[in-house]
Amino acid sequence: MRTPHIQTHPSARSDGPATERVPPSRNPYDELASLADDPLDDLLADDATGTRRDDDSEEPWTPPNHRRGSRRRNRATGLPTIVRLLAWTLTLACLVTLADRWALLYAEHKASERLKDELDLAAAPEVRIGGFPFLTQLAARRLDSVQVTVPDIPAQRVTLTQVTADADDIRIDGDGPTAVRGALVRRMHGRVLLSFADMNRELGASQVAFTAHGPGSVRARGSLRIAGRDLRVRADTRIRRDGDRGIAASVDGMRLDIGDLATYRPGTGPTEGLHLTRASARRLTREAEKIKAFLSIPEIVHRLGVPDGAVRAALHDEDRLHRLTGAPRFLHRLTRVNLVDAALAHPRLLERLGLDLSLLTALTKLTRPQIADRFSFAFQLPKPPAGDLRLQRVTVGKDGIRADVSASGLLLGH
């Protein structure tokens, strides 16, 4: 048998003095084995060497308390029961609330339809029943409060923009929300609004606009076409209460402006008729030929209240004419003269002043009631079948005419 030849590293040779040896390479499995050593070996080694462990590093051992654990388990098992109970309670409350709100909406809808039919309204009113819950009120046959809003109620020539009523202490006659036969309203307070926008559309026909003119008056401003000419119209309307349930308007202060030349007020009073404006009267006194033609008419001189001798002297002397016509008193008297009769008797005078005879003829035929009818209106609240309904206070505001309404003992639906 041959002896195997073992090759050694050159650095592992023993020849030479004190040569350093290289340690062999370490096995990686040995390192893993060292990491997997049992920790109990270290503990036994410490005890064997007499090393003392720190007693304060760990709590002393105590026996387990089985009663405490049982109480924890009871609480844990009882928690889902409480949650389920709360969930069922909340669900039931939601269902009851939904049923109450559904019954409320149904009752409001039925009341709206019934009011529309009984009052013969063009649109169904808006009904809001107050108080919560509704079903308990219905069971007691008594409602805490009800609000009704009715839009656009025809009232003769005008339309009431809105009527709002708040009723308290309502007694119900019925067996449920679907079987309500009627109601007794003990107290009610309401408000009526007639807006200027509706008045402009219905009375003004886009030619006349209505605005507030004080707490109880309405001013109308616009234009009217007469004899082919557009004349500015002005009128003041006084608002008053007509009885317990009505509102009426009386028109006064009417006038038609013919440019800046003259003003026509229908009627036979001293301030009514056809009058020159102050601007046109001043222009007339500055034109000698026109003022002489004006003073040559006896009817006008008589209405001016100027002595005949002074007039004859002024017609023959320019200085006296200027002194007479330039006085402020004469100018004021000139604007007070009614030119209707004089102008009809002397049509050429109209031509000198710039007035058209056909326009004056049309104005004289336009009577005061005909003009007043364009701006007057009235309305009456319906009379209830039972109870008391009346208007309280009527005022004029920025947006229109408002009136307060009160009622008691109203019987509805019977």
Short mmCIF file of C-alpha atoms in Angstrom, two decimals:
data_model
loop_
_atom_site.label_atom_id
_atom_site.label_comp_id
_atom_site.label_asym_id
_atom_site.label_seq_id
_atom_site.Cartn_x
_atom_site.Cartn_y
_atom_site.Cartn_z
CA MET A 1 0.00 0.00 0.00
CA ARG A 2 1.23 3.33 -0.98
CA THR A 3 1.28 6.08 1.48
CA PRO A 4 -0.81 9.06 0.35
CA HIS A 5 1.09 12.14 -0.37
CA ILE A 6 -0.05 15.10 1.67
CA GLN A 7 0.75 18.45 0.21
CA THR A 8 1.39 21.13 2.69
CA HIS A 9 1.24 24.88 2.25
CA PRO A 10 4.53 26.45 1.81
CA SER A 11 3.94 28.69 4.72
CA ALA A 12 3.27 25.65 6.96
CA ARG A 13 6.73 24.24 6.49
CA SER A 14 8.73 23.77 9.65
CA ASP A 15 12.00 24.61 8.06
CA GLY A 16 13.34 27.80 9.24
CA PRO A 17 13.25 29.24 12.63
CA ALA A 18 9.94 30.27 14.38
CA THR A 19 7.74 30.49 11.30
CA GLU A 20 4.12 31.87 12.06
CA ARG A 21 1.32 29.41 11.38
CA VAL A 22 -2.03 30.47 9.70
CA PRO A 23 -5.13 29.18 11.47
CA PRO A 24 -7.34 26.99 9.40
CA SER A 25 -10.61 28.45 7.99
CA ARG A 26 -13.69 28.26 10.34
CA ASN A 27 -16.67 26.11 9.55
CA PRO A 28 -19.91 28.22 9.19
CA TYR A 29 -22.01 25.40 10.63
CA ASP A 30 -20.12 25.73 13.86
CA GLU A 31 -21.10 29.38 14.12
CA LEU A 32 -24.79 28.53 13.62
CA ALA A 33 -24.52 25.87 16.29
CA SER A 34 -23.13 28.39 18.73
CA LEU A 35 -26.06 30.69 18.13
CA ALA A 36 -28.52 27.86 18.76
CA ASP A 37 -27.18 27.01 22.20
CA ASP A 38 -29.82 26.56 24.90
CA PRO A 39 -30.08 29.61 27.22
CA LEU A 40 -30.64 27.20 30.09
CA ASP A 41 -26.98 26.21 29.82
CA ASP A 42 -25.97 29.80 30.64
CA LEU A 43 -28.35 29.82 33.61
CA LEU A 44 -26.97 26.54 34.96
CA ALA A 45 -23.49 27.79 34.35
CA ASP A 46 -24.21 30.89 36.42
CA ASP A 47 -25.62 28.82 39.26
CA ALA A 48 -22.68 26.46 39.10
CA THR A 49 -20.22 29.31 39.32
CA GLY A 50 -22.11 30.83 42.24
CA THR A 51 -23.21 33.95 40.35
CA ARG A 52 -26.29 35.60 42.13
CA ARG A 53 -29.23 36.82 40.03
CA ASP A 54 -30.94 40.13 40.77
CA ASP A 55 -34.15 39.33 42.68
CA ASP A 56 -35.68 42.76 41.88
CA SER A 57 -35.61 42.23 38.14
CA GLU A 58 -38.74 39.98 38.20
CA GLU A 59 -42.01 40.09 40.14
CA PRO A 60 -42.57 37.28 42.59
CA TRP A 61 -44.86 34.53 41.43
CA THR A 62 -48.46 34.66 42.59
CA PRO A 63 -51.24 32.20 41.93
CA PRO A 64 -53.77 33.25 39.21
CA ASN A 65 -57.06 34.85 40.26
CA HIS A 66 -59.73 32.89 38.42
CA ARG A 67 -62.61 35.01 39.81
CA ARG A 68 -61.28 38.21 38.23
CA GLY A 69 -61.02 36.55 34.88
CA SER A 70 -64.58 35.31 35.14
CA ARG A 71 -65.87 38.85 35.83
CA ARG A 72 -64.02 40.09 32.76
CA ARG A 73 -65.56 37.37 30.68
CA ASN A 74 -69.05 38.23 31.97
CA ARG A 75 -68.63 41.87 31.08
CA ALA A 76 -67.30 40.99 27.65
CA THR A 77 -70.16 38.63 26.97
CA GLY A 78 -72.77 41.20 28.27
CA LEU A 79 -71.56 44.11 26.08
CA PRO A 80 -73.13 42.85 22.82
CA THR A 81 -76.51 42.59 24.59
CA ILE A 82 -76.45 46.28 25.53
CA VAL A 83 -75.39 47.24 22.02
CA ARG A 84 -78.22 45.22 20.53
CA LEU A 85 -80.69 46.82 22.93
CA LEU A 86 -79.51 50.31 22.03
CA ALA A 87 -79.66 49.51 18.32
CA TRP A 88 -83.24 48.21 18.59
CA THR A 89 -84.25 51.27 20.63
CA LEU A 90 -82.71 53.63 18.12
CA THR A 91 -84.33 51.79 15.20
CA LEU A 92 -87.74 51.91 16.89
CA ALA A 93 -87.36 55.65 17.58
CA CYS A 94 -86.45 56.29 13.94
CA LEU A 95 -89.46 54.31 12.72
CA VAL A 96 -91.82 56.19 15.05
CA THR A 97 -90.35 59.53 13.95
CA LEU A 98 -90.70 58.61 10.28
CA ALA A 99 -94.30 57.57 10.84
CA ASP A 100 -95.01 60.84 12.63
CA ARG A 101 -93.45 62.93 9.86
CA TRP A 102 -95.29 60.96 7.17
CA ALA A 103 -98.61 61.54 8.94
CA LEU A 104 -97.73 65.25 9.26
CA LEU A 105 -96.93 65.64 5.56
CA TYR A 106 -100.09 63.78 4.59
CA ALA A 107 -102.24 65.97 6.84
CA GLU A 108 -100.63 69.16 5.45
CA HIS A 109 -101.27 67.99 1.89
CA LYS A 110 -104.92 67.14 2.56
CA ALA A 111 -105.49 70.46 4.36
CA SER A 112 -103.93 72.36 1.44
CA GLU A 113 -106.19 70.65 -1.08
CA ARG A 114 -109.28 71.24 1.04
CA LEU A 115 -108.55 74.95 1.49
CA LYS A 116 -107.99 75.29 -2.25
CA ASP A 117 -111.38 73.77 -3.01
CA GLU A 118 -113.33 75.61 -0.30
CA LEU A 119 -111.83 79.05 -1.02
CA ASP A 120 -111.84 78.51 -4.80
CA LEU A 121 -108.16 79.41 -5.11
CA ALA A 122 -106.12 79.29 -8.29
CA ALA A 123 -103.14 77.71 -6.50
CA ALA A 124 -102.98 75.40 -3.49
CA PRO A 125 -101.90 77.19 -0.30
CA GLU A 126 -98.87 76.17 1.71
CA VAL A 127 -99.81 74.61 5.07
CA ARG A 128 -97.32 74.10 7.89
CA ILE A 129 -98.41 72.34 11.11
CA GLY A 130 -96.26 73.12 14.14
CA GLY A 131 -95.51 71.11 17.24
CA PHE A 132 -93.89 67.72 17.80
CA PRO A 133 -94.91 64.98 17.79
CA PHE A 134 -97.88 65.31 15.47
CA LEU A 135 -99.53 61.97 16.26
CA THR A 136 -100.01 62.85 19.92
CA GLN A 137 -101.64 66.14 18.91
CA LEU A 138 -103.88 64.25 16.51
CA ALA A 139 -104.81 61.78 19.22
CA ALA A 140 -105.74 64.68 21.50
CA ARG A 141 -107.64 66.33 18.59
CA ARG A 142 -105.82 69.60 19.13
CA LEU A 143 -103.05 71.28 17.15
CA ASP A 144 -100.63 73.73 18.72
CA SER A 145 -100.17 75.97 15.68
CA VAL A 146 -100.79 76.04 11.94
CA GLN A 147 -99.36 78.48 9.38
CA VAL A 148 -101.10 78.96 6.04
CA THR A 149 -99.62 80.98 3.15
CA VAL A 150 -101.85 81.68 0.16
CA PRO A 151 -100.25 83.29 -2.93
CA ASP A 152 -102.01 85.31 -5.64
CA ILE A 153 -105.61 85.74 -4.48
CA PRO A 154 -107.79 87.60 -7.03
CA ALA A 155 -109.42 90.67 -5.45
CA GLN A 156 -111.48 92.47 -8.11
CA ARG A 157 -109.07 94.59 -10.19
CA VAL A 158 -105.94 93.66 -8.26
CA THR A 159 -104.35 90.48 -6.98
CA LEU A 160 -103.30 90.06 -3.38
CA THR A 161 -99.69 89.02 -3.63
CA GLN A 162 -99.67 87.00 -0.43
CA VAL A 163 -101.93 86.23 2.52
CA THR A 164 -100.26 84.64 5.55
CA ALA A 165 -102.19 83.38 8.58
CA ASP A 166 -100.90 81.97 11.88
CA ALA A 167 -103.53 80.04 13.85
CA ASP A 168 -103.26 78.86 17.46
CA ASP A 169 -105.33 76.43 19.53
CA ILE A 170 -107.05 74.51 16.73
CA ARG A 171 -109.64 71.91 17.64
CA ILE A 172 -109.89 69.01 15.17
CA ASP A 173 -113.07 67.17 14.28
CA GLY A 174 -111.98 63.79 12.94
CA ASP A 175 -110.62 60.35 13.72
CA GLY A 176 -107.21 60.48 12.06
CA PRO A 177 -105.11 62.21 9.43
CA THR A 178 -107.23 60.65 6.68
CA ALA A 179 -110.60 61.37 8.33
CA VAL A 180 -110.53 65.04 9.37
CA ARG A 181 -113.97 66.56 8.84
CA GLY A 182 -113.27 70.10 10.01
CA ALA A 183 -111.53 72.36 12.49
CA LEU A 184 -112.32 75.18 14.89
CA VAL A 185 -109.73 77.97 14.97
CA ARG A 186 -109.87 79.81 18.28
CA ARG A 187 -107.36 82.55 17.39
CA MET A 188 -105.71 83.67 14.17
CA HIS A 189 -103.44 86.54 13.13
CA GLY A 190 -102.64 87.21 9.51
CA ARG A 191 -101.02 89.62 7.08
CA VAL A 192 -102.12 90.71 3.62
CA LEU A 193 -99.67 92.09 1.03
CA LEU A 194 -100.58 93.91 -2.18
CA SER A 195 -97.27 94.54 -3.89
CA PHE A 196 -96.53 97.51 -6.11
CA ALA A 197 -95.16 95.12 -8.72
CA ASP A 198 -98.62 93.56 -9.14
CA MET A 199 -100.27 96.99 -9.15
CA ASN A 200 -97.91 98.18 -11.87
CA ARG A 201 -98.74 95.15 -13.99
CA GLU A 202 -102.51 95.15 -13.43
CA LEU A 203 -103.35 98.85 -13.11
CA GLY A 204 -100.44 100.62 -14.75
CA ALA A 205 -100.13 98.31 -17.75
CA SER A 206 -96.39 99.13 -17.87
CA GLN A 207 -97.18 102.87 -18.36
CA VAL A 208 -97.78 103.90 -14.75
CA ALA A 209 -95.66 103.02 -11.71
CA PHE A 210 -96.90 103.00 -8.11
CA THR A 211 -94.67 103.90 -5.17
CA ALA A 212 -95.13 104.66 -1.49
CA HIS A 213 -95.90 108.25 -0.60
CA GLY A 214 -96.17 108.31 3.16
CA PRO A 215 -97.68 105.81 5.63
CA GLY A 216 -101.16 105.88 4.03
CA SER A 217 -100.72 107.14 0.49
CA VAL A 218 -99.59 105.78 -2.86
CA ARG A 219 -98.14 107.89 -5.66
CA ALA A 220 -98.76 107.06 -9.32
CA ARG A 221 -96.43 108.38 -12.01
CA GLY A 222 -96.50 107.53 -15.70
CA SER A 223 -97.92 108.56 -19.04
CA LEU A 224 -101.26 108.50 -20.86
CA ARG A 225 -101.74 108.82 -24.58
CA ILE A 226 -104.44 111.39 -25.40
CA ALA A 227 -105.21 112.77 -28.85
CA GLY A 228 -102.02 111.25 -30.25
CA ARG A 229 -99.76 112.77 -27.59
CA ASP A 230 -98.15 111.17 -24.54
CA LEU A 231 -98.95 113.25 -21.48
CA ARG A 232 -97.28 112.81 -18.11
CA VAL A 233 -99.79 111.77 -15.49
CA ARG A 234 -99.54 112.19 -11.73
CA ALA A 235 -101.98 111.04 -9.07
CA ASP A 236 -101.98 110.52 -5.31
CA THR A 237 -104.06 107.68 -3.94
CA ARG A 238 -105.17 107.58 -0.33
CA ILE A 239 -105.52 104.09 1.14
CA ARG A 240 -108.27 103.57 3.68
CA ARG A 241 -110.07 100.70 5.36
CA ASP A 242 -113.52 100.02 3.97
CA GLY A 243 -115.57 98.40 6.71
CA ASP A 244 -114.22 95.45 8.70
CA ARG A 245 -112.97 93.37 5.77
CA GLY A 246 -112.25 95.77 2.92
CA ILE A 247 -109.63 98.21 1.62
CA ALA A 248 -110.42 101.05 -0.78
CA ALA A 249 -108.42 103.74 -2.55
CA SER A 250 -109.50 107.33 -3.20
CA VAL A 251 -107.63 109.21 -5.91
CA ASP A 252 -106.88 112.91 -5.52
CA GLY A 253 -104.26 115.31 -6.77
CA MET A 254 -104.59 114.14 -10.39
CA ARG A 255 -102.96 116.15 -13.14
CA LEU A 256 -101.78 115.78 -16.72
CA ASP A 257 -98.68 117.68 -17.83
CA ILE A 258 -98.58 118.90 -21.45
CA GLY A 259 -94.84 119.15 -21.60
CA ASP A 260 -93.69 122.26 -19.71
CA LEU A 261 -96.42 124.35 -21.35
CA ALA A 262 -99.58 123.69 -19.34
CA THR A 263 -101.15 121.40 -16.74
CA TYR A 264 -104.64 119.96 -16.90
CA ARG A 265 -106.52 118.95 -13.73
CA PRO A 266 -109.96 117.44 -14.37
CA GLY A 267 -112.78 119.14 -12.52
CA THR A 268 -114.50 122.49 -12.11
CA GLY A 269 -112.81 123.77 -8.95
CA PRO A 270 -110.72 126.96 -8.80
CA THR A 271 -107.46 125.01 -8.98
CA GLU A 272 -108.73 122.63 -11.68
CA GLY A 273 -108.87 122.98 -15.43
CA LEU A 274 -106.12 124.07 -17.85
CA HIS A 275 -103.37 126.26 -16.40
CA LEU A 276 -100.06 127.57 -17.67
CA THR A 277 -96.97 126.37 -15.89
CA ARG A 278 -94.78 128.96 -14.20
CA ALA A 279 -92.07 128.52 -16.82
CA SER A 280 -94.45 129.04 -19.75
CA ALA A 281 -96.10 132.04 -18.02
CA ARG A 282 -92.69 133.67 -17.56
CA ARG A 283 -91.85 133.12 -21.24
CA LEU A 284 -95.23 134.61 -22.19
CA THR A 285 -94.60 137.85 -20.24
CA ARG A 286 -91.27 138.29 -22.05
CA GLU A 287 -92.87 138.25 -25.51
CA ALA A 288 -94.75 141.50 -26.04
CA GLU A 289 -96.91 140.37 -28.97
CA LYS A 290 -98.13 137.23 -27.22
CA ILE A 291 -98.90 138.94 -23.91
CA LYS A 292 -100.79 141.74 -25.72
CA ALA A 293 -102.88 139.10 -27.52
CA PHE A 294 -103.48 137.45 -24.18
CA LEU A 295 -104.58 140.70 -22.51
CA SER A 296 -106.88 141.59 -25.39
CA ILE A 297 -109.36 138.88 -24.33
CA PRO A 298 -111.82 140.32 -21.77
CA GLU A 299 -112.49 136.93 -20.12
CA ILE A 300 -108.81 136.52 -19.30
CA VAL A 301 -108.42 140.09 -18.06
CA HIS A 302 -111.42 139.62 -15.81
CA ARG A 303 -109.94 136.42 -14.34
CA LEU A 304 -106.60 138.09 -13.81
CA GLY A 305 -108.26 140.66 -11.55
CA VAL A 306 -106.37 143.56 -13.19
CA PRO A 307 -108.27 146.85 -13.62
CA ASP A 308 -109.38 147.55 -17.17
CA GLY A 309 -107.72 150.98 -17.17
CA ALA A 310 -104.34 149.48 -16.26
CA VAL A 311 -104.68 146.93 -19.02
CA ARG A 312 -105.61 149.52 -21.65
CA ALA A 313 -102.65 151.68 -20.62
CA ALA A 314 -100.30 148.68 -20.78
CA LEU A 315 -101.49 147.79 -24.26
CA HIS A 316 -100.50 151.29 -25.53
CA ASP A 317 -97.33 151.84 -23.50
CA GLU A 318 -94.41 149.39 -23.55
CA ASP A 319 -93.00 150.63 -20.23
CA ARG A 320 -96.31 150.16 -18.44
CA LEU A 321 -96.66 146.76 -20.07
CA HIS A 322 -93.29 145.65 -18.72
CA ARG A 323 -94.09 147.03 -15.26
CA LEU A 324 -97.44 145.23 -15.23
CA THR A 325 -96.33 141.87 -16.56
CA GLY A 326 -92.97 141.87 -14.74
CA ALA A 327 -94.50 142.00 -11.28
CA PRO A 328 -94.39 138.68 -9.34
CA ARG A 329 -98.07 139.09 -8.44
CA PHE A 330 -99.07 139.22 -12.11
CA LEU A 331 -97.06 136.07 -12.85
CA HIS A 332 -98.78 134.21 -10.02
CA ARG A 333 -102.23 135.33 -11.19
CA LEU A 334 -101.42 134.28 -14.73
CA THR A 335 -100.74 130.69 -13.64
CA ARG A 336 -104.10 130.66 -11.81
CA VAL A 337 -106.19 131.48 -14.87
CA ASN A 338 -108.26 128.58 -16.24
CA LEU A 339 -107.78 128.66 -19.99
CA VAL A 340 -110.45 126.10 -20.92
CA ASP A 341 -113.35 128.48 -21.61
CA ALA A 342 -111.16 131.24 -23.05
CA ALA A 343 -109.26 128.86 -25.29
CA LEU A 344 -112.45 127.28 -26.62
CA ALA A 345 -113.90 130.72 -27.33
CA HIS A 346 -110.67 131.96 -28.93
CA PRO A 347 -108.99 129.01 -30.67
CA ARG A 348 -106.32 131.26 -32.16
CA LEU A 349 -105.08 131.88 -28.65
CA LEU A 350 -104.22 128.21 -28.40
CA GLU A 351 -102.15 128.42 -31.55
CA ARG A 352 -100.21 131.40 -30.16
CA LEU A 353 -99.50 129.48 -26.98
CA GLY A 354 -98.55 126.28 -28.83
CA LEU A 355 -101.62 124.26 -27.79
CA ASP A 356 -103.52 121.94 -30.08
CA LEU A 357 -107.32 122.41 -30.17
CA SER A 358 -107.94 118.67 -30.61
CA LEU A 359 -105.88 117.95 -27.49
CA LEU A 360 -107.85 120.44 -25.44
CA THR A 361 -111.13 119.00 -26.72
CA ALA A 362 -110.03 115.49 -25.74
CA LEU A 363 -108.98 116.69 -22.30
CA THR A 364 -112.32 118.33 -21.62
CA LYS A 365 -114.08 115.09 -22.54
CA LEU A 366 -111.84 113.13 -20.18
CA THR A 367 -113.70 113.42 -16.91
CA ARG A 368 -112.26 113.06 -13.46
CA PRO A 369 -113.90 109.65 -12.77
CA GLN A 370 -112.45 108.31 -16.01
CA ILE A 371 -108.93 109.25 -14.95
CA ALA A 372 -109.46 108.21 -11.35
CA ASP A 373 -110.66 104.80 -12.51
CA ARG A 374 -107.21 104.07 -13.89
CA PHE A 375 -105.66 104.26 -10.42
CA SER A 376 -108.45 103.28 -8.04
CA PHE A 377 -108.90 99.79 -6.63
CA ALA A 378 -110.63 98.02 -3.77
CA PHE A 379 -110.93 94.50 -2.38
CA GLN A 380 -112.87 92.63 0.27
CA LEU A 381 -111.78 89.64 2.33
CA PRO A 382 -114.23 86.72 2.09
CA LYS A 383 -116.80 86.43 4.84
CA PRO A 384 -116.27 83.24 6.85
CA PRO A 385 -119.25 80.90 7.39
CA ALA A 386 -118.80 81.22 11.14
CA GLY A 387 -116.63 83.37 13.37
CA ASP A 388 -115.22 86.87 13.17
CA LEU A 389 -112.71 88.02 10.51
CA ARG A 390 -111.63 91.65 10.18
CA LEU A 391 -108.85 93.94 9.07
CA GLN A 392 -106.92 95.82 11.74
CA ARG A 393 -104.23 98.18 10.48
CA VAL A 394 -103.51 99.25 6.91
CA THR A 395 -100.10 100.72 6.06
CA VAL A 396 -98.10 101.56 2.95
CA GLY A 397 -94.52 100.32 2.86
CA LYS A 398 -91.68 100.24 0.41
CA ASP A 399 -92.81 97.01 -1.26
CA GLY A 400 -96.57 97.60 -1.24
CA ILE A 401 -99.73 97.88 0.83
CA ARG A 402 -99.92 95.77 3.98
CA ALA A 403 -102.84 95.01 6.25
CA ASP A 404 -103.11 93.08 9.50
CA VAL A 405 -105.90 90.54 9.85
CA SER A 406 -107.35 89.03 13.01
CA ALA A 407 -109.94 86.31 13.43
CA SER A 408 -111.53 84.26 16.18
CA GLY A 409 -113.92 81.34 16.30
CA LEU A 410 -113.44 80.36 12.65
CA LEU A 411 -115.19 77.13 11.71
CA LEU A 412 -113.68 75.40 8.70
CA GLY A 413 -114.69 72.33 6.75
CA HIS A 414 -118.33 72.00 7.89
#
